[in-house]
Coordinates of C-alpha atoms in Angstrom, one line a residue:
Chain A
X1 CA 18.5 -6.2 21.4
X2 CA 18.6 -7.8 17.8
X3 CA 19.4 -6.3 14.5
X4 CA 16.1 -5.8 12.4
X5 CA 15.9 -7.5 9.3
X6 CA 13.3 -6.9 6.3
X7 CA 11.6 -10.5 6.7
X8 CA 8.6 -11.7 9.0
X9 CA 7.5 -8.0 8.8
X10 CA 3.5 -7.4 9.4
X11 CA 3.0 -3.8 7.9
X12 CA -1.0 -2.8 8.7
X13 CA -3.5 -0.2 9.0
X14 CA -6.0 0.1 11.3
X15 CA -9.5 -1.3 10.2
X16 CA -11.8 -0.7 13.2
X17 CA -11.6 1.7 16.4
X18 CA -12.8 0.7 20.4
X19 CA -14.6 3.5 22.2
X20 CA -12.4 6.5 23.1
X21 CA -10.7 6.9 26.6
X22 CA -11.1 10.0 28.4
X23 CA -7.8 10.8 29.8
X24 CA -7.3 13.4 32.5
X25 CA -3.8 14.0 32.9
X26 CA -0.5 13.1 31.1
X27 CA 2.6 13.8 32.7
X28 CA 5.9 15.7 31.3
X29 CA 8.1 12.6 31.6
X30 CA 9.9 10.0 29.6
X31 CA 7.9 8.3 28.7
X32 CA 4.7 10.6 29.2
X33 CA 2.3 8.7 31.4
X34 CA -1.6 9.3 30.8
X35 CA -4.2 8.9 33.6
X36 CA -7.3 7.4 32.4
X37 CA -10.0 5.7 35.0
X38 CA -10.7 2.1 34.4
X39 CA -9.3 2.4 30.5
X40 CA -9.4 -1.3 30.3
X41 CA -6.7 -1.3 27.7
X42 CA -4.1 -4.0 27.5
X43 CA -0.4 -3.6 26.8
X44 CA 0.4 -2.9 23.1
X45 CA -2.9 -1.5 22.3
X46 CA -2.3 1.0 19.6
X47 CA -4.2 4.3 19.5
X48 CA -4.2 8.0 18.6
X49 CA -4.8 11.3 20.2
X50 CA -7.2 13.9 19.5
X51 CA -8.4 17.0 21.6
X52 CA -5.5 17.9 23.0
X53 CA -4.9 21.6 22.0
X54 CA -5.9 23.0 25.1
X55 CA -2.9 21.6 27.0
X56 CA -0.4 19.5 25.3
X57 CA -1.1 20.5 21.8
X58 CA 2.5 18.5 20.3
X59 CA 0.5 15.3 21.3
X60 CA -2.7 16.1 18.8
X61 CA -3.1 13.3 15.9
X62 CA -0.3 11.6 17.4
X63 CA -0.3 7.6 17.4
X64 CA 1.0 5.8 20.5
X65 CA 1.2 2.8 22.3
X66 CA 0.1 1.7 25.5
X67 CA 2.9 0.0 27.8
X68 CA 3.2 -0.8 31.7
X69 CA -0.5 -0.1 32.2
X70 CA -2.3 0.1 35.4
X71 CA -5.9 0.2 36.0
X72 CA -6.1 4.0 35.8
X73 CA -2.9 4.8 33.7
X74 CA -0.7 3.7 30.9
X75 CA 2.6 4.7 29.5
X76 CA 2.8 6.4 26.0
X77 CA 5.5 4.1 25.0
X78 CA 8.4 5.6 23.5
X79 CA 7.3 8.9 23.4
X80 CA 9.1 11.8 25.5
X81 CA 6.8 14.3 26.6
X82 CA 9.4 16.2 29.1
X83 CA 9.6 19.6 27.0
X84 CA 6.1 19.6 25.9
X85 CA 3.3 21.9 27.1
X86 CA 2.0 20.9 30.4
X87 CA -1.5 19.2 30.5
X88 CA -4.4 21.4 31.5
X89 CA -7.9 19.7 30.1
X90 CA -9.4 17.8 27.3
X91 CA -7.9 14.9 25.4
X92 CA -9.1 11.4 24.2
X93 CA -7.2 8.2 23.1
X94 CA -8.8 6.3 20.5
X95 CA -7.6 2.7 20.5
X96 CA -7.1 0.3 17.5
X97 CA -9.6 -2.5 17.6
X98 CA -8.6 -4.3 14.4
X99 CA -6.0 -4.4 11.9
X100 CA -5.7 -5.0 7.7
X101 CA -2.5 -6.4 6.6
X102 CA -0.9 -4.8 3.6
X103 CA 0.7 -8.1 2.2
X104 CA 1.6 -6.2 -0.9
X105 CA 4.3 -4.2 1.1
X106 CA 8.1 -5.2 0.5
X107 CA 9.8 -2.2 1.8
X108 CA 9.4 0.2 4.4
X109 CA 11.3 3.7 5.3
X110 CA 10.5 5.4 8.2
X111 CA 12.5 8.8 8.8
X112 CA 12.6 12.3 9.1
X113 CA 15.2 13.2 6.7
X114 CA 17.9 15.7 7.3
X115 CA 17.5 18.2 10.2
X116 CA 17.8 22.1 9.2
X117 CA 20.9 23.8 10.1
X118 CA 20.8 27.1 11.6
X119 CA 23.6 29.5 11.9
X120 CA 24.9 30.7 15.6
X121 CA 28.0 32.3 14.6
X122 CA 28.6 35.2 16.9
X123 CA 30.9 37.8 16.4
X124 CA 33.8 36.4 18.3
X125 CA 33.9 33.2 16.6
X126 CA 36.4 32.0 14.3
X127 CA 34.4 28.9 12.6
X128 CA 30.7 29.0 11.8
X129 CA 28.5 27.4 14.6
X130 CA 25.9 25.8 13.6
X131 CA 23.1 24.4 15.8
X132 CA 20.2 22.0 14.3
X133 CA 16.8 23.4 14.2
X134 CA 13.2 22.0 14.7
X135 CA 12.7 18.4 13.7
X136 CA 11.8 17.9 10.0
X137 CA 8.3 16.2 9.8
X138 CA 8.6 12.4 9.8
X139 CA 7.9 10.5 6.4
X140 CA 7.2 7.1 6.0
X141 CA 7.9 5.4 2.4
X142 CA 6.1 2.0 1.5
X143 CA 7.3 0.0 -1.3
X144 CA 4.8 -2.2 -2.9
X145 CA 4.3 -5.1 -5.9
X146 CA 1.0 -3.8 -7.1
X147 CA -2.0 -6.7 -7.4
X148 CA -4.4 -6.3 -10.5
X149 CA -7.0 -5.4 -8.3
X150 CA -6.5 -3.6 -4.7
X151 CA -7.1 -5.7 -1.5
X152 CA -8.7 -4.2 1.2
X153 CA -6.0 -2.5 2.7
X154 CA -4.9 -0.7 -0.7
X155 CA -8.3 0.2 -1.3
X156 CA -8.6 1.8 2.1
X157 CA -5.1 3.4 1.5
X158 CA -6.4 4.9 -2.1
X159 CA -9.5 6.1 -0.5
X160 CA -7.5 7.9 2.3
X161 CA -5.2 9.4 -0.2
X162 CA -8.2 11.2 -1.9
X163 CA -9.7 12.4 1.2
X164 CA -6.6 13.3 2.8
X165 CA -7.4 10.9 5.7
X166 CA -4.9 10.4 8.5
X167 CA -4.6 6.3 9.4
X168 CA -2.9 4.7 12.0
X169 CA -0.3 2.3 11.3
X170 CA 2.1 -0.3 12.7
X171 CA 4.8 -2.2 11.5
X172 CA 5.7 -5.8 13.7
X173 CA 9.4 -6.8 13.2
X174 CA 10.4 -10.2 13.4
X175 CA 11.1 -10.2 17.1
X176 CA 7.7 -8.5 18.0
X177 CA 9.0 -5.3 18.3
X178 CA 6.9 -2.2 16.8
X179 CA 6.7 0.7 14.9
X180 CA 3.6 3.0 15.0
X181 CA 2.5 6.3 13.2
X182 CA -0.3 8.0 12.3
X183 CA -0.6 9.8 9.2
X184 CA -2.2 10.4 5.6
X185 CA -0.8 8.4 2.3
X186 CA 0.0 9.9 -1.0
X187 CA -1.9 8.5 -3.8
X188 CA -0.4 4.8 -4.7
X189 CA 1.6 4.7 -7.6
X190 CA 2.1 1.9 -10.3
X191 CA 5.2 1.0 -12.0
X192 CA 4.7 -1.6 -14.9
X193 CA 8.1 -3.1 -16.6
X194 CA 8.5 -5.9 -19.0
X195 CA 9.6 -9.2 -17.3
X196 CA 8.8 -7.7 -13.9
X197 CA 5.9 -8.2 -11.6
X198 CA 4.2 -4.6 -11.0
X199 CA 5.9 -2.2 -8.5
X200 CA 4.4 0.8 -6.5
X201 CA 4.7 2.4 -3.2
X202 CA 3.4 5.7 -1.5
X203 CA 4.3 8.0 1.0
X204 CA 2.9 9.0 4.1
X205 CA 3.0 12.2 5.7
X206 CA 3.0 11.4 9.8
X207 CA 1.4 13.5 12.3
X208 CA 3.8 13.9 15.1
X209 CA 6.4 11.5 15.4
X210 CA 6.7 7.8 14.3
X211 CA 7.6 5.7 17.3
X212 CA 9.9 3.5 15.8
X213 CA 11.6 0.4 17.7
X214 CA 9.3 0.1 20.7
X215 CA 10.2 -3.2 22.5
X216 CA 7.1 -6.0 22.4
Chain B
X1 CA 2.9 -28.1 -10.2
X2 CA 6.4 -26.4 -11.1
X3 CA 6.8 -23.6 -13.4
X4 CA 8.5 -26.6 -16.0
X5 CA 5.6 -28.7 -15.9
X6 CA 3.2 -25.9 -16.4
X7 CA 5.5 -25.0 -19.4
X8 CA 5.4 -28.3 -20.9
X9 CA 1.7 -28.6 -20.6
X10 CA 1.2 -25.0 -22.2
X11 CA 3.7 -26.4 -25.1
X12 CA 2.1 -29.8 -25.2
X13 CA -1.3 -27.9 -25.8
X14 CA 0.0 -26.0 -28.4
X15 CA -1.6 -28.0 -31.6
X16 CA 1.0 -26.3 -34.3
X17 CA 3.8 -26.8 -32.0
X18 CA 3.1 -30.4 -31.7
X19 CA 2.3 -30.8 -35.2
X20 CA 6.0 -30.6 -35.3
X21 CA 7.7 -32.1 -32.6
X22 CA 4.7 -34.4 -31.6
X23 CA 4.7 -35.2 -27.8
X24 CA 8.6 -34.9 -27.6
X25 CA 8.5 -32.0 -25.2
X26 CA 10.9 -33.0 -22.1
X27 CA 12.0 -31.7 -18.9
X28 CA 15.9 -31.8 -18.1
X29 CA 16.3 -34.7 -20.6
X30 CA 15.5 -36.9 -23.5
X31 CA 16.1 -40.6 -24.3
X32 CA 19.3 -41.1 -26.3
X33 CA 18.3 -41.4 -29.9
X34 CA 15.2 -39.3 -29.8
X35 CA 13.5 -38.6 -33.1
X36 CA 14.0 -34.7 -34.0
X37 CA 12.8 -32.2 -34.2
X38 CA 12.3 -32.2 -30.0
X39 CA 12.2 -29.8 -27.3
X40 CA 13.9 -30.0 -24.0
X41 CA 14.2 -27.2 -21.2
X42 CA 15.5 -26.9 -18.0
X43 CA 15.4 -24.2 -15.2
X44 CA 17.9 -21.8 -14.6
X45 CA 16.9 -20.2 -11.6
X46 CA 13.9 -19.3 -9.5
X47 CA 13.6 -15.9 -7.9
X48 CA 10.8 -15.8 -5.4
X49 CA 9.1 -12.5 -4.9
X50 CA 8.0 -12.3 -1.2
X51 CA 6.2 -9.3 0.8
X52 CA 7.6 -8.1 3.9
X53 CA 5.6 -10.3 5.9
X54 CA 6.7 -13.4 4.0
X55 CA 3.8 -13.6 1.8
X56 CA 4.5 -15.2 -1.7
X57 CA 3.6 -12.3 -4.3
X58 CA 5.1 -14.3 -7.0
X59 CA 7.7 -16.2 -8.7
X60 CA 9.9 -15.6 -11.5
X61 CA 11.4 -19.1 -12.8
X62 CA 13.8 -18.5 -15.8
X63 CA 14.1 -21.4 -18.4
X64 CA 16.0 -22.0 -21.1
X65 CA 14.1 -24.3 -23.8
X66 CA 16.4 -25.7 -26.4
X67 CA 14.6 -26.5 -29.7
X68 CA 16.8 -29.2 -31.6
X69 CA 16.4 -29.8 -35.1
X70 CA 18.0 -32.0 -37.6
X71 CA 18.9 -28.9 -39.4
X72 CA 19.3 -24.8 -38.6
X73 CA 15.5 -24.4 -40.5
X74 CA 13.9 -27.1 -38.5
X75 CA 15.4 -25.8 -34.9
X76 CA 14.6 -22.3 -36.3
X77 CA 10.8 -23.5 -36.9
X78 CA 10.3 -24.9 -33.5
X79 CA 11.8 -22.0 -31.6
X80 CA 9.3 -19.8 -33.8
X81 CA 6.2 -21.9 -32.7
X82 CA 7.6 -22.0 -28.7
X83 CA 7.9 -18.1 -28.8
X84 CA 4.3 -17.9 -30.2
X85 CA 3.0 -20.3 -27.7
X86 CA 4.7 -18.2 -25.0
X87 CA 3.1 -15.0 -26.4
X88 CA -0.3 -16.6 -26.5
X89 CA 0.2 -17.2 -22.5
X90 CA 1.2 -14.0 -22.0
X91 CA 4.8 -15.1 -21.0
X92 CA 7.8 -13.0 -22.3
X93 CA 10.6 -14.6 -24.1
X94 CA 13.7 -14.1 -25.3
X95 CA 15.9 -15.6 -28.2
X96 CA 19.3 -17.3 -26.4
X97 CA 22.3 -18.5 -28.3
X98 CA 22.1 -21.1 -31.1
X99 CA 24.6 -23.7 -31.4
X100 CA 25.6 -26.7 -33.2
X101 CA 26.3 -30.0 -31.4
X102 CA 28.8 -31.8 -33.8
X103 CA 28.9 -35.0 -31.8
X104 CA 25.0 -35.3 -32.2
X105 CA 24.5 -33.6 -35.4
X106 CA 22.0 -31.4 -33.7
X107 CA 21.0 -27.6 -34.4
X108 CA 19.8 -25.8 -31.4
X109 CA 17.9 -22.8 -30.8
X110 CA 17.6 -21.5 -27.2
X111 CA 14.6 -19.6 -26.2
X112 CA 14.7 -18.0 -22.7
X113 CA 11.4 -17.3 -20.9
X114 CA 10.9 -15.8 -17.6
X115 CA 7.8 -17.7 -16.3
X116 CA 6.0 -15.4 -14.5
X117 CA 3.6 -17.0 -11.7
X118 CA 1.5 -14.7 -9.5

């Protein structure tokens, strides 16, 4: 275990995708295990899920990373599906083929914010009893030093923000551990201050969970 | 090239300034007894702006430019010309402290520039 640091962190978005993988089952386990005949993917492959609404709707749109793969199966690294709805049928996994680095990024914050507290107090209680409600939506915040003209990655992000398109994101930390998520970015901002480099940033509304700190 | 060398080249290319100080625009030190007015400057600090992945996105170098004259008006004239030259190159500057070096009979105006490279 190594303390994460904000250096040598590569933040990327997916640029192109490989062909969809048909998945025939996903276990209810930690982590969930997908069955996909001759999927051909290697460990570390990142992709996202679609068409899972028939059996495991919690997975719809979620990005996951392939781990512990075998010829016909792979783990959904870091994703606990134990309490998900049982898989019935359908579902595809679309793997990322190539990535673009967001070199302008100077900061990244991942998290879901404060969890809602629900009052579970009974008549006989002498103090209020609280329970946590459903998890708040995960979000990501990216801070930037803005360039005068957007590079490839920032142009793609700006375009996705206008069209509310979901992108697949990956942050690789200095020790090779990885965070992955999928979501749509807000419109990147720009702030100009005298005697400073231009800053900016955007937020990402995450589909499902942002999977942080996955071992390399 | 360092920011100091870039700054020196910028000032030497400014004809209005060199009409007053000639080529007496030096980094860090000047020779003893050099004719006045002259300019000497030194780097106070360098702030590298790195991306998360280590990409160098920019560099802000703070440089104190000492405009030395035989009298106050002389020093102010040179400092004004330095600021004009910096503004023309889109480099922001501030007027710093002024001073008098009694030992050498020097009037000094300091212009501080945050030299930004991207």
